Amino acid sequence: MSRERSLYVCQACGASSPKWMGRCGECGAWNSLVEERPAATPKGNRGSSAYAVASPPQRLAAVPVATIRRQGTGLQELDRVLGGGIVPGAAILLGGEPGIGKSTLLLQSAAGMAQNDSVLYVTGEESAAQLALRAQRLGIGDLAIEVLAENHLESIEAQLAQQRPQVLLIDSIQTLFTENLQSAPGSVAQVRECAARLVRLAKTQDISLWMVGHVTKEGAIAGPRVLEHMVDTVLYFEGEAGSPYRIVRAIKNRFGAANELGVFEMQEKGLEEISNPSRLFLSQHQRPVPGSIVLPTQEGSRSLLVEVQALVTPSPLANPRRVALGLDPNRLSLLLAILHRHGGSFLFDQDVFVNIAGGVRVLEPAADLAVALAVLSAFRNEPVAEGLVAFGELGLAGELRPVANAESRLRESEKLGFHHAILPQGKTPPSAIRLHPARSLADAVQSAFGH
């Protein structure tokens, strides 16, 4: 009788090793290898009938392509993020911090999908009674949503074979386990195996699959990285502590634009959509203040106006602080060097703080000009011109480089009453806003401060 073989699997990255090590050789995480032993499985049994389905290869040009009806969620902001709705057979992974409202978002979208499609909600974290109580609080307790409180994968597969729903919601993937593995629910092997089998079922039976995923303290979805590669769409549900506003952002989307975002407000009776988020993220200053400027940023197909705020103060420290919230700290360091070399602003003995108001994260290079002007405005204690927006990428030589979607950015700025825009010189789109094309940082400073 052969000895049962075991592997040690890293709970951070999913790498396996035949022996235990204190540090993972792949990702470098300490004390993350856990022993896992596969259960004995009868020959030919893969645990799911879906694996037995096979189809002959087809020529790509001969594959029939029908017009696909996307399933609406009943939440227009969520539909926008998904590219207009859910494609049947798509697998969606939703991640977010504990208590951010993932289950609420899932339950409200289930209510919208239940209007036209059969929905099965599988909860491994709550009992059916607890879920029904929350549904009543949200005002959707009387809708035709089937609920299954179960975390045993084989039992869920049996229910799917019997019921054949059009939409399957799993809350959450870390609570499921299969009897083919002896490791605990939530381990890398369990998450990988359960997700793979559910995605396979979704693809072969055209079931729209939603899976909620827990996140680690670093903000990444817990489990193996391969989990994000298995699914078609990865959504992150974000929000600042103490703020009622929530943002759902598409990190990956095979059927729509990546980096698309939708904005919600968490209220007593659930999530309410914010159809015009630009007004939400702008401060209502009575007059221009130093260190503040408005940036038209592009999130997927949506242009969004956000306020860039900066504060510059003399530093008592040998190494002055550079703090960036909602912005890449390395990008801020680069912009401060450009300001020093090409803007005549010597900030080596100043603490610099930059914040994107409203808890929004802006990672595109088009924010460079707005950040630089906000820092310069705070350093000079002089506000920029009233009704001004600015965008553009700054090069290391101090030049302004063109960015995409300039027309969309200007259209959103015009809609909210702004009448001046500083942008890179080049092919400027037609706009009712007075445009100030600039070739360099020096030209932009001249336009922003008017002297």
CSV table of C-alpha atoms in Angstrom, one decimal:
chain,number,residue,atom,x,y,z
A,1,MET,CA,0.0,0.0,0.0
A,2,SER,CA,1.5,3.3,-1.1
A,3,ARG,CA,2.0,6.0,1.4
A,4,GLU,CA,-0.3,9.0,1.0
A,5,ARG,CA,1.5,12.0,-0.3
A,6,SER,CA,1.1,15.5,1.1
A,7,LEU,CA,2.1,18.9,-0.1
A,8,TYR,CA,2.7,22.2,1.6
A,9,VAL,CA,0.8,25.0,0.0
A,10,CYS,CA,1.4,28.7,0.4
A,11,GLN,CA,-1.7,30.5,1.6
A,12,ALA,CA,-0.6,33.7,0.1
A,13,CYS,CA,0.3,32.8,-3.5
A,14,GLY,CA,-0.7,29.1,-3.9
A,15,ALA,CA,2.8,27.8,-4.6
A,16,SER,CA,3.4,24.2,-3.4
A,17,SER,CA,6.4,22.5,-2.0
A,18,PRO,CA,7.1,18.8,-1.1
A,19,LYS,CA,8.4,19.9,2.3
A,20,TRP,CA,7.7,22.6,4.9
A,21,MET,CA,9.7,25.8,4.7
A,22,GLY,CA,9.5,28.8,6.9
A,23,ARG,CA,9.4,31.2,3.9
A,24,CYS,CA,7.7,30.7,0.6
A,25,GLY,CA,10.2,30.4,-2.2
A,26,GLU,CA,7.8,32.1,-4.7
A,27,CYS,CA,6.3,35.1,-2.9
A,28,GLY,CA,8.6,35.4,0.1
A,29,ALA,CA,5.7,35.2,2.7
A,30,TRP,CA,6.8,33.9,6.1
A,31,ASN,CA,5.1,31.0,7.9
A,32,SER,CA,2.5,30.7,5.1
A,33,LEU,CA,2.9,27.0,4.1
A,34,VAL,CA,0.2,24.7,5.3
A,35,GLU,CA,0.1,20.9,4.8
A,36,GLU,CA,-2.7,19.7,2.5
A,37,ARG,CA,-3.5,16.0,1.7
A,38,PRO,CA,-5.8,15.1,-1.1
A,39,ALA,CA,-8.6,12.7,-0.2
A,40,ALA,CA,-8.7,9.3,-2.0
A,41,THR,CA,-11.0,9.6,-4.9
A,42,PRO,CA,-12.5,6.7,-6.9
A,43,LYS,CA,-10.9,6.2,-10.3
A,44,GLY,CA,-12.7,8.3,-13.0
A,45,ASN,CA,-14.6,10.4,-10.4
A,46,ARG,CA,-13.8,14.0,-10.8
A,47,GLY,CA,-16.5,15.2,-8.4
A,48,SER,CA,-18.6,17.0,-11.0
A,49,SER,CA,-20.4,15.7,-14.1
A,50,ALA,CA,-19.5,19.0,-15.8
A,51,TYR,CA,-16.0,17.8,-16.3
A,52,ALA,CA,-17.3,14.9,-18.4
A,53,VAL,CA,-18.8,17.3,-21.0
A,54,ALA,CA,-16.7,17.4,-24.2
A,55,SER,CA,-17.2,19.0,-27.6
A,56,PRO,CA,-15.3,18.6,-30.8
A,57,PRO,CA,-13.2,21.5,-32.0
A,58,GLN,CA,-14.8,24.0,-34.5
A,59,ARG,CA,-13.4,26.4,-37.0
A,60,LEU,CA,-13.6,29.9,-35.5
A,61,ALA,CA,-15.4,31.3,-38.5
A,62,ALA,CA,-18.1,28.6,-38.3
A,63,VAL,CA,-19.0,29.2,-34.6
A,64,PRO,CA,-22.5,30.6,-34.5
A,65,VAL,CA,-22.6,34.0,-32.9
A,66,ALA,CA,-26.1,35.1,-31.7
A,67,THR,CA,-27.1,38.4,-30.3
A,68,ILE,CA,-26.6,38.1,-26.5
A,69,ARG,CA,-29.2,39.5,-24.2
A,70,ARG,CA,-27.4,41.0,-21.2
A,71,GLN,CA,-29.1,40.5,-17.9
A,72,GLY,CA,-29.8,43.7,-16.0
A,73,THR,CA,-29.1,43.9,-12.3
A,74,GLY,CA,-31.7,46.6,-11.6
A,75,LEU,CA,-28.8,49.0,-10.6
A,76,GLN,CA,-27.8,51.2,-13.5
A,77,GLU,CA,-24.5,52.1,-11.8
A,78,LEU,CA,-23.6,48.4,-11.5
A,79,ASP,CA,-24.7,47.7,-15.1
A,80,ARG,CA,-22.5,50.5,-16.3
A,81,VAL,CA,-19.5,48.9,-14.6
A,82,LEU,CA,-20.3,45.5,-16.1
A,83,GLY,CA,-20.5,47.0,-19.6
A,84,GLY,CA,-24.3,47.2,-19.9
A,85,GLY,CA,-25.3,44.1,-17.8
A,86,ILE,CA,-24.2,40.5,-17.3
A,87,VAL,CA,-23.4,38.2,-20.2
A,88,PRO,CA,-25.0,34.8,-19.6
A,89,GLY,CA,-22.3,32.3,-18.5
A,90,ALA,CA,-20.0,35.0,-17.2
A,91,ALA,CA,-18.2,34.5,-13.9
A,92,ILE,CA,-17.9,37.6,-11.7
A,93,LEU,CA,-15.8,38.0,-8.5
A,94,LEU,CA,-16.7,40.7,-6.1
A,95,GLY,CA,-14.2,41.7,-3.4
A,96,GLY,CA,-14.1,44.3,-0.6
A,97,GLU,CA,-13.3,45.0,3.0
A,98,PRO,CA,-15.5,43.3,5.8
A,99,GLY,CA,-18.6,45.3,6.4
A,100,ILE,CA,-18.3,47.5,3.3
A,101,GLY,CA,-21.6,46.2,1.9
A,102,LYS,CA,-20.8,43.3,-0.5
A,103,SER,CA,-23.7,41.1,0.6
A,104,THR,CA,-26.1,44.1,0.4
A,105,LEU,CA,-24.9,44.9,-3.1
A,106,LEU,CA,-25.3,41.2,-4.1
A,107,LEU,CA,-28.8,40.9,-2.6
A,108,GLN,CA,-30.0,44.1,-4.2
A,109,SER,CA,-28.7,43.0,-7.6
A,110,ALA,CA,-30.3,39.6,-7.1
A,111,ALA,CA,-33.6,41.3,-6.6
A,112,GLY,CA,-33.2,43.1,-9.9
A,113,MET,CA,-32.2,40.0,-11.8
A,114,ALA,CA,-35.1,38.0,-10.2
A,115,GLN,CA,-37.5,40.2,-12.1
A,116,ASN,CA,-36.7,38.3,-15.4
A,117,ASP,CA,-34.5,35.3,-14.4
A,118,SER,CA,-34.4,32.5,-11.9
A,119,VAL,CA,-32.0,33.2,-9.1
A,120,LEU,CA,-30.3,30.9,-6.6
A,121,TYR,CA,-28.6,32.7,-3.7
A,122,VAL,CA,-26.1,30.3,-1.8
A,123,THR,CA,-25.0,31.7,1.5
A,124,GLY,CA,-22.3,30.1,3.5
A,125,GLU,CA,-21.9,32.9,6.0
A,126,GLU,CA,-25.5,33.4,7.1
A,127,SER,CA,-28.6,31.3,7.8
A,128,ALA,CA,-31.6,31.5,5.5
A,129,ALA,CA,-33.5,33.3,8.2
A,130,GLN,CA,-30.8,35.9,8.6
A,131,LEU,CA,-30.7,36.5,4.9
A,132,ALA,CA,-34.5,36.8,4.8
A,133,LEU,CA,-34.4,39.4,7.6
A,134,ARG,CA,-31.9,41.5,5.7
A,135,ALA,CA,-34.0,41.2,2.6
A,136,GLN,CA,-37.0,42.5,4.5
A,137,ARG,CA,-35.0,45.5,5.7
A,138,LEU,CA,-34.0,46.3,2.1
A,139,GLY,CA,-37.7,46.0,1.1
A,140,ILE,CA,-37.1,43.0,-1.2
A,141,GLY,CA,-38.3,40.2,1.0
A,142,ASP,CA,-41.2,39.2,-1.2
A,143,LEU,CA,-39.3,38.6,-4.4
A,144,ALA,CA,-38.8,35.2,-6.0
A,145,ILE,CA,-35.2,34.5,-4.9
A,146,GLU,CA,-34.3,30.9,-4.0
A,147,VAL,CA,-32.0,30.7,-0.9
A,148,LEU,CA,-29.7,27.8,0.0
A,149,ALA,CA,-27.7,28.0,3.2
A,150,GLU,CA,-25.0,25.5,2.3
A,151,ASN,CA,-21.2,25.4,2.0
A,152,HIS,CA,-20.7,21.8,0.8
A,153,LEU,CA,-19.8,22.0,-2.9
A,154,GLU,CA,-21.2,18.6,-3.8
A,155,SER,CA,-24.6,19.5,-2.3
A,156,ILE,CA,-24.6,22.8,-4.2
A,157,GLU,CA,-23.8,21.0,-7.5
A,158,ALA,CA,-26.7,18.5,-6.8
A,159,GLN,CA,-29.1,21.5,-6.2
A,160,LEU,CA,-27.9,23.1,-9.5
A,161,ALA,CA,-28.5,19.9,-11.4
A,162,GLN,CA,-32.1,19.8,-10.0
A,163,GLN,CA,-33.0,23.5,-10.2
A,164,ARG,CA,-30.9,24.8,-13.2
A,165,PRO,CA,-31.1,28.5,-12.3
A,166,GLN,CA,-30.1,31.3,-14.7
A,167,VAL,CA,-28.2,33.2,-12.0
A,168,LEU,CA,-26.1,31.7,-9.2
A,169,LEU,CA,-24.7,33.9,-6.3
A,170,ILE,CA,-22.1,32.5,-3.9
A,171,ASP,CA,-21.6,34.3,-0.6
A,172,SER,CA,-18.7,33.7,-0.2
A,173,ILE,CA,-16.3,31.5,-2.1
A,174,GLN,CA,-14.0,31.2,1.0
A,175,THR,CA,-16.7,29.4,3.0
A,176,LEU,CA,-17.1,26.5,0.4
A,177,PHE,CA,-15.4,23.2,0.7
A,178,THR,CA,-15.2,20.0,-1.3
A,179,GLU,CA,-14.9,16.5,0.2
A,180,ASN,CA,-12.2,15.7,-2.4
A,181,LEU,CA,-9.7,17.8,-0.4
A,182,GLN,CA,-8.9,17.5,3.3
A,183,SER,CA,-7.8,21.1,3.8
A,184,ALA,CA,-10.0,23.6,5.7
A,185,PRO,CA,-12.5,25.9,3.9
A,186,GLY,CA,-10.8,29.1,2.8
A,187,SER,CA,-7.4,27.4,2.1
A,188,VAL,CA,-5.7,28.0,-1.3
A,189,ALA,CA,-6.5,24.5,-2.5
A,190,GLN,CA,-10.2,24.6,-1.5
A,191,VAL,CA,-10.8,28.1,-3.0
A,192,ARG,CA,-9.1,27.1,-6.2
A,193,GLU,CA,-10.9,23.8,-6.6
A,194,CYS,CA,-14.4,25.1,-5.7
A,195,ALA,CA,-14.0,28.2,-7.9
A,196,ALA,CA,-12.8,26.1,-10.9
A,197,ARG,CA,-15.7,23.7,-10.7
A,198,LEU,CA,-18.3,26.5,-10.3
A,199,VAL,CA,-16.8,28.4,-13.2
A,200,ARG,CA,-16.9,25.3,-15.3
A,201,LEU,CA,-20.6,24.7,-14.5
A,202,ALA,CA,-21.3,28.4,-15.3
A,203,LYS,CA,-19.7,28.1,-18.8
A,204,THR,CA,-21.2,24.8,-19.8
A,205,GLN,CA,-24.8,25.6,-18.6
A,206,ASP,CA,-24.9,29.4,-19.3
A,207,ILE,CA,-25.3,30.3,-15.6
A,208,SER,CA,-24.4,33.8,-14.6
A,209,LEU,CA,-22.1,33.3,-11.6
A,210,TRP,CA,-21.4,35.8,-8.9
A,211,MET,CA,-18.8,35.0,-6.2
A,212,VAL,CA,-18.0,37.2,-3.2
A,213,GLY,CA,-14.4,37.1,-2.1
A,214,HIS,CA,-12.8,38.1,1.1
A,215,VAL,CA,-9.8,40.4,1.0
A,216,THR,CA,-6.5,40.3,2.9
A,217,LYS,CA,-5.1,43.1,5.1
A,218,GLU,CA,-3.2,44.4,2.1
A,219,GLY,CA,-6.5,44.8,0.1
A,220,ALA,CA,-6.0,41.9,-2.3
A,221,ILE,CA,-8.6,39.2,-2.7
A,222,ALA,CA,-7.8,36.3,-0.4
A,223,GLY,CA,-6.8,33.0,-2.0
A,224,PRO,CA,-4.7,32.0,-5.0
A,225,ARG,CA,-4.0,34.6,-7.6
A,226,VAL,CA,-5.3,32.2,-10.2
A,227,LEU,CA,-8.8,32.9,-8.8
A,228,GLU,CA,-8.8,36.3,-10.5
A,229,HIS,CA,-7.6,34.7,-13.8
A,230,MET,CA,-10.4,32.1,-13.8
A,231,VAL,CA,-13.3,34.6,-13.8
A,232,ASP,CA,-14.4,37.1,-16.5
A,233,THR,CA,-14.8,40.1,-14.3
A,234,VAL,CA,-13.2,41.2,-11.0
A,235,LEU,CA,-15.0,44.0,-9.1
A,236,TYR,CA,-13.7,45.8,-6.0
A,237,PHE,CA,-16.2,47.4,-3.6
A,238,GLU,CA,-14.5,50.3,-1.9
A,239,GLY,CA,-15.3,53.0,0.6
A,240,GLU,CA,-13.6,55.3,3.2
A,241,ALA,CA,-14.1,54.5,6.9
A,242,GLY,CA,-17.0,56.6,8.3
A,243,SER,CA,-18.2,57.7,4.8
A,244,PRO,CA,-21.6,56.5,3.5
A,245,TYR,CA,-20.3,56.5,-0.1
A,246,ARG,CA,-19.2,53.4,-1.9
A,247,ILE,CA,-17.4,52.8,-5.2
A,248,VAL,CA,-17.6,49.6,-7.2
A,249,ARG,CA,-14.7,49.4,-9.6
A,250,ALA,CA,-14.0,46.9,-12.4
A,251,ILE,CA,-10.3,45.8,-12.2
A,252,LYS,CA,-10.8,43.2,-15.0
A,253,ASN,CA,-13.7,42.9,-17.4
A,254,ARG,CA,-13.7,40.6,-20.5
A,255,PHE,CA,-17.1,42.1,-21.6
A,256,GLY,CA,-16.6,45.8,-21.0
A,257,ALA,CA,-14.2,48.5,-20.1
A,258,ALA,CA,-11.8,48.0,-17.2
A,259,ASN,CA,-11.4,50.7,-14.5
A,260,GLU,CA,-15.1,51.6,-15.0
A,261,LEU,CA,-16.7,52.7,-11.7
A,262,GLY,CA,-20.1,53.1,-10.2
A,263,VAL,CA,-20.9,55.2,-7.1
A,264,PHE,CA,-23.5,54.4,-4.4
A,265,GLU,CA,-24.5,55.8,-1.1
A,266,MET,CA,-25.2,53.4,1.8
A,267,GLN,CA,-28.5,54.3,3.5
A,268,GLU,CA,-30.7,52.7,6.1
A,269,LYS,CA,-32.6,50.8,3.4
A,270,GLY,CA,-29.6,49.7,1.3
A,271,LEU,CA,-27.5,51.2,-1.5
A,272,GLU,CA,-28.7,54.2,-3.4
A,273,GLU,CA,-27.2,55.0,-6.8
A,274,ILE,CA,-25.4,58.4,-7.3
A,275,SER,CA,-26.0,59.3,-11.0
A,276,ASN,CA,-23.9,62.4,-11.0
A,277,PRO,CA,-20.8,61.6,-8.8
A,278,SER,CA,-18.8,64.6,-9.9
A,279,ARG,CA,-21.0,66.9,-7.7
A,280,LEU,CA,-20.3,64.5,-4.8
A,281,PHE,CA,-16.5,64.8,-5.0
A,282,LEU,CA,-16.3,68.6,-5.4
A,283,SER,CA,-16.1,70.9,-2.4
A,284,GLN,CA,-18.5,73.8,-2.4
A,285,HIS,CA,-16.0,76.6,-1.7
A,286,GLN,CA,-17.4,80.1,-1.7
A,287,ARG,CA,-14.2,81.4,-3.4
A,288,PRO,CA,-11.0,79.8,-4.7
A,289,VAL,CA,-8.6,78.6,-1.9
A,290,PRO,CA,-4.9,77.9,-2.1
A,291,GLY,CA,-3.9,74.3,-2.7
A,292,SER,CA,-7.1,73.3,-4.5
A,293,ILE,CA,-7.8,72.6,-8.1
A,294,VAL,CA,-10.3,70.5,-10.1
A,295,LEU,CA,-9.1,67.5,-12.2
A,296,PRO,CA,-11.3,65.9,-14.9
A,297,THR,CA,-10.2,62.3,-14.6
A,298,GLN,CA,-11.3,59.3,-16.8
A,299,GLU,CA,-12.6,56.1,-15.2
A,300,GLY,CA,-13.3,53.6,-17.9
A,301,SER,CA,-15.8,55.3,-20.2
A,302,ARG,CA,-16.9,57.9,-17.6
A,303,SER,CA,-15.3,61.3,-17.0
A,304,LEU,CA,-15.4,62.4,-13.4
A,305,LEU,CA,-14.5,65.7,-11.8
A,306,VAL,CA,-12.5,65.4,-8.5
A,307,GLU,CA,-10.8,67.9,-6.3
A,308,VAL,CA,-7.1,67.7,-5.8
A,309,GLN,CA,-6.0,69.2,-2.5
A,310,ALA,CA,-2.5,70.0,-1.4
A,311,LEU,CA,-0.9,71.4,1.8
A,312,VAL,CA,2.7,72.6,2.0
A,313,THR,CA,4.2,73.5,5.3
A,314,PRO,CA,7.8,74.1,6.6
A,315,SER,CA,9.2,70.8,8.0
A,316,PRO,CA,10.9,70.5,11.3
A,317,LEU,CA,12.3,67.1,10.2
A,318,ALA,CA,15.6,66.3,8.6
A,319,ASN,CA,13.7,64.2,6.0
A,320,PRO,CA,10.4,66.1,5.1
A,321,ARG,CA,7.3,64.1,4.8
A,322,ARG,CA,5.6,63.4,1.5
A,323,VAL,CA,2.1,62.0,2.0
A,324,ALA,CA,-0.3,61.0,-0.9
A,325,LEU,CA,-3.8,59.8,-0.4
A,326,GLY,CA,-5.6,58.6,-3.5
A,327,LEU,CA,-2.4,59.0,-5.5
A,328,ASP,CA,0.7,57.0,-6.2
A,329,PRO,CA,3.4,58.2,-3.7
A,330,ASN,CA,6.2,57.6,-6.2
A,331,ARG,CA,4.3,59.7,-8.7
A,332,LEU,CA,4.2,62.5,-6.2
A,333,SER,CA,7.9,62.3,-5.6
A,334,LEU,CA,8.5,62.5,-9.3
A,335,LEU,CA,6.3,65.6,-9.6
A,336,LEU,CA,8.0,67.4,-6.8
A,337,ALA,CA,11.4,66.8,-8.5
A,338,ILE,CA,9.9,68.3,-11.7
A,339,LEU,CA,8.6,71.3,-9.8
A,340,HIS,CA,12.0,71.8,-8.2
A,341,ARG,CA,13.8,71.7,-11.6
A,342,HIS,CA,11.4,73.3,-13.9
A,343,GLY,CA,9.0,75.2,-11.7
A,344,GLY,CA,11.4,77.1,-9.5
A,345,SER,CA,9.8,75.8,-6.3
A,346,PHE,CA,12.3,74.5,-3.8
A,347,LEU,CA,10.4,72.1,-1.6
A,348,PHE,CA,13.3,70.2,-0.1
A,349,ASP,CA,12.6,71.6,3.4
A,350,GLN,CA,8.8,71.4,3.1
A,351,ASP,CA,6.3,68.8,4.2
A,352,VAL,CA,3.9,68.1,1.3
A,353,PHE,CA,0.5,66.5,1.7
A,354,VAL,CA,-1.7,65.7,-1.3
A,355,ASN,CA,-5.2,64.3,-1.1
A,356,ILE,CA,-7.9,63.4,-3.7
A,357,ALA,CA,-11.1,64.5,-2.0
A,358,GLY,CA,-13.9,62.0,-1.6
A,359,GLY,CA,-11.7,58.9,-1.2
A,360,VAL,CA,-11.3,58.4,-5.0
A,361,ARG,CA,-8.1,56.8,-6.2
A,362,VAL,CA,-6.5,58.4,-9.3
A,363,LEU,CA,-3.7,56.5,-11.0
A,364,GLU,CA,-3.7,57.9,-14.5
A,365,PRO,CA,-0.8,60.2,-15.6
A,366,ALA,CA,-3.3,62.8,-16.7
A,367,ALA,CA,-3.5,63.9,-13.1
A,368,ASP,CA,0.1,65.2,-13.1
A,369,LEU,CA,-0.6,68.8,-14.1
A,370,ALA,CA,-3.4,69.2,-11.6
A,371,VAL,CA,-1.3,67.8,-8.7
A,372,ALA,CA,1.7,70.0,-9.6
A,373,LEU,CA,-0.5,73.2,-9.8
A,374,ALA,CA,-2.2,72.3,-6.4
A,375,VAL,CA,1.2,71.9,-4.7
A,376,LEU,CA,2.5,75.1,-6.3
A,377,SER,CA,-0.7,76.9,-5.2
A,378,ALA,CA,-0.3,75.7,-1.6
A,379,PHE,CA,3.4,76.6,-1.6
A,380,ARG,CA,2.7,80.1,-2.8
A,381,ASN,CA,-0.4,80.4,-0.7
A,382,GLU,CA,-2.1,81.7,-3.8
A,383,PRO,CA,-5.3,80.2,-5.3
A,384,VAL,CA,-5.6,79.3,-9.0
A,385,ALA,CA,-8.0,81.1,-11.3
A,386,GLU,CA,-11.7,80.7,-10.5
A,387,GLY,CA,-13.6,78.1,-12.5
A,388,LEU,CA,-10.5,76.3,-13.7
A,389,VAL,CA,-9.8,72.7,-14.5
A,390,ALA,CA,-6.5,71.2,-15.5
A,391,PHE,CA,-5.2,67.9,-16.9
A,392,GLY,CA,-2.1,66.6,-18.7
A,393,GLU,CA,0.9,64.4,-18.2
A,394,LEU,CA,4.2,66.0,-17.2
A,395,GLY,CA,7.5,64.7,-18.7
A,396,LEU,CA,10.8,64.9,-16.8
A,397,ALA,CA,11.9,67.8,-19.1
A,398,GLY,CA,8.9,69.8,-17.9
A,399,GLU,CA,6.9,69.3,-21.1
A,400,LEU,CA,3.2,68.6,-21.1
A,401,ARG,CA,2.2,65.4,-23.0
A,402,PRO,CA,-1.3,64.8,-24.5
A,403,VAL,CA,-3.7,62.4,-22.8
A,404,ALA,CA,-6.7,60.5,-24.0
A,405,ASN,CA,-10.4,61.5,-23.8
A,406,ALA,CA,-9.8,65.2,-23.8
A,407,GLU,CA,-13.2,65.9,-25.3
A,408,SER,CA,-15.1,63.8,-22.8
A,409,ARG,CA,-13.2,65.6,-19.9
A,410,LEU,CA,-14.1,69.0,-21.3
A,411,ARG,CA,-17.7,68.1,-21.8
A,412,GLU,CA,-18.1,67.0,-18.2
A,413,SER,CA,-16.4,70.2,-17.0
A,414,GLU,CA,-18.7,72.3,-19.1
A,415,LYS,CA,-21.7,70.5,-17.7
A,416,LEU,CA,-20.7,71.4,-14.2
A,417,GLY,CA,-20.2,75.1,-14.9
A,418,PHE,CA,-16.4,75.4,-15.3
A,419,HIS,CA,-15.3,77.9,-17.9
A,420,HIS,CA,-11.4,77.6,-18.1
A,421,ALA,CA,-9.3,74.6,-18.9
A,422,ILE,CA,-5.5,74.1,-19.0
A,423,LEU,CA,-4.6,71.2,-21.2
A,424,PRO,CA,-1.6,70.0,-23.3
A,425,GLN,CA,-1.1,71.8,-26.6
A,426,GLY,CA,-2.0,69.8,-29.7
A,427,LYS,CA,-5.2,68.9,-31.4
A,428,THR,CA,-7.7,70.6,-29.1
A,429,PRO,CA,-11.3,69.5,-29.3
A,430,PRO,CA,-14.1,72.0,-29.8
A,431,SER,CA,-15.5,73.2,-26.5
A,432,ALA,CA,-17.6,76.1,-25.1
A,433,ILE,CA,-14.9,76.3,-22.3
A,434,ARG,CA,-12.1,78.7,-22.8
A,435,LEU,CA,-9.1,76.6,-23.5
A,436,HIS,CA,-5.5,77.4,-22.4
A,437,PRO,CA,-3.2,75.0,-24.3
A,438,ALA,CA,0.2,74.7,-22.7
A,439,ARG,CA,3.5,73.2,-24.0
A,440,SER,CA,5.3,73.1,-20.7
A,441,LEU,CA,4.8,73.4,-17.0
A,442,ALA,CA,5.9,77.1,-17.2
A,443,ASP,CA,3.1,77.8,-19.7
A,444,ALA,CA,0.5,76.1,-17.4
A,445,VAL,CA,1.7,78.1,-14.4
A,446,GLN,CA,1.3,81.3,-16.3
A,447,SER,CA,-2.3,80.4,-17.3
A,448,ALA,CA,-3.2,79.2,-13.8
A,449,PHE,CA,-2.0,82.2,-11.8
A,450,GLY,CA,-2.4,84.9,-14.5
A,451,HIS,CA,1.0,86.5,-14.1
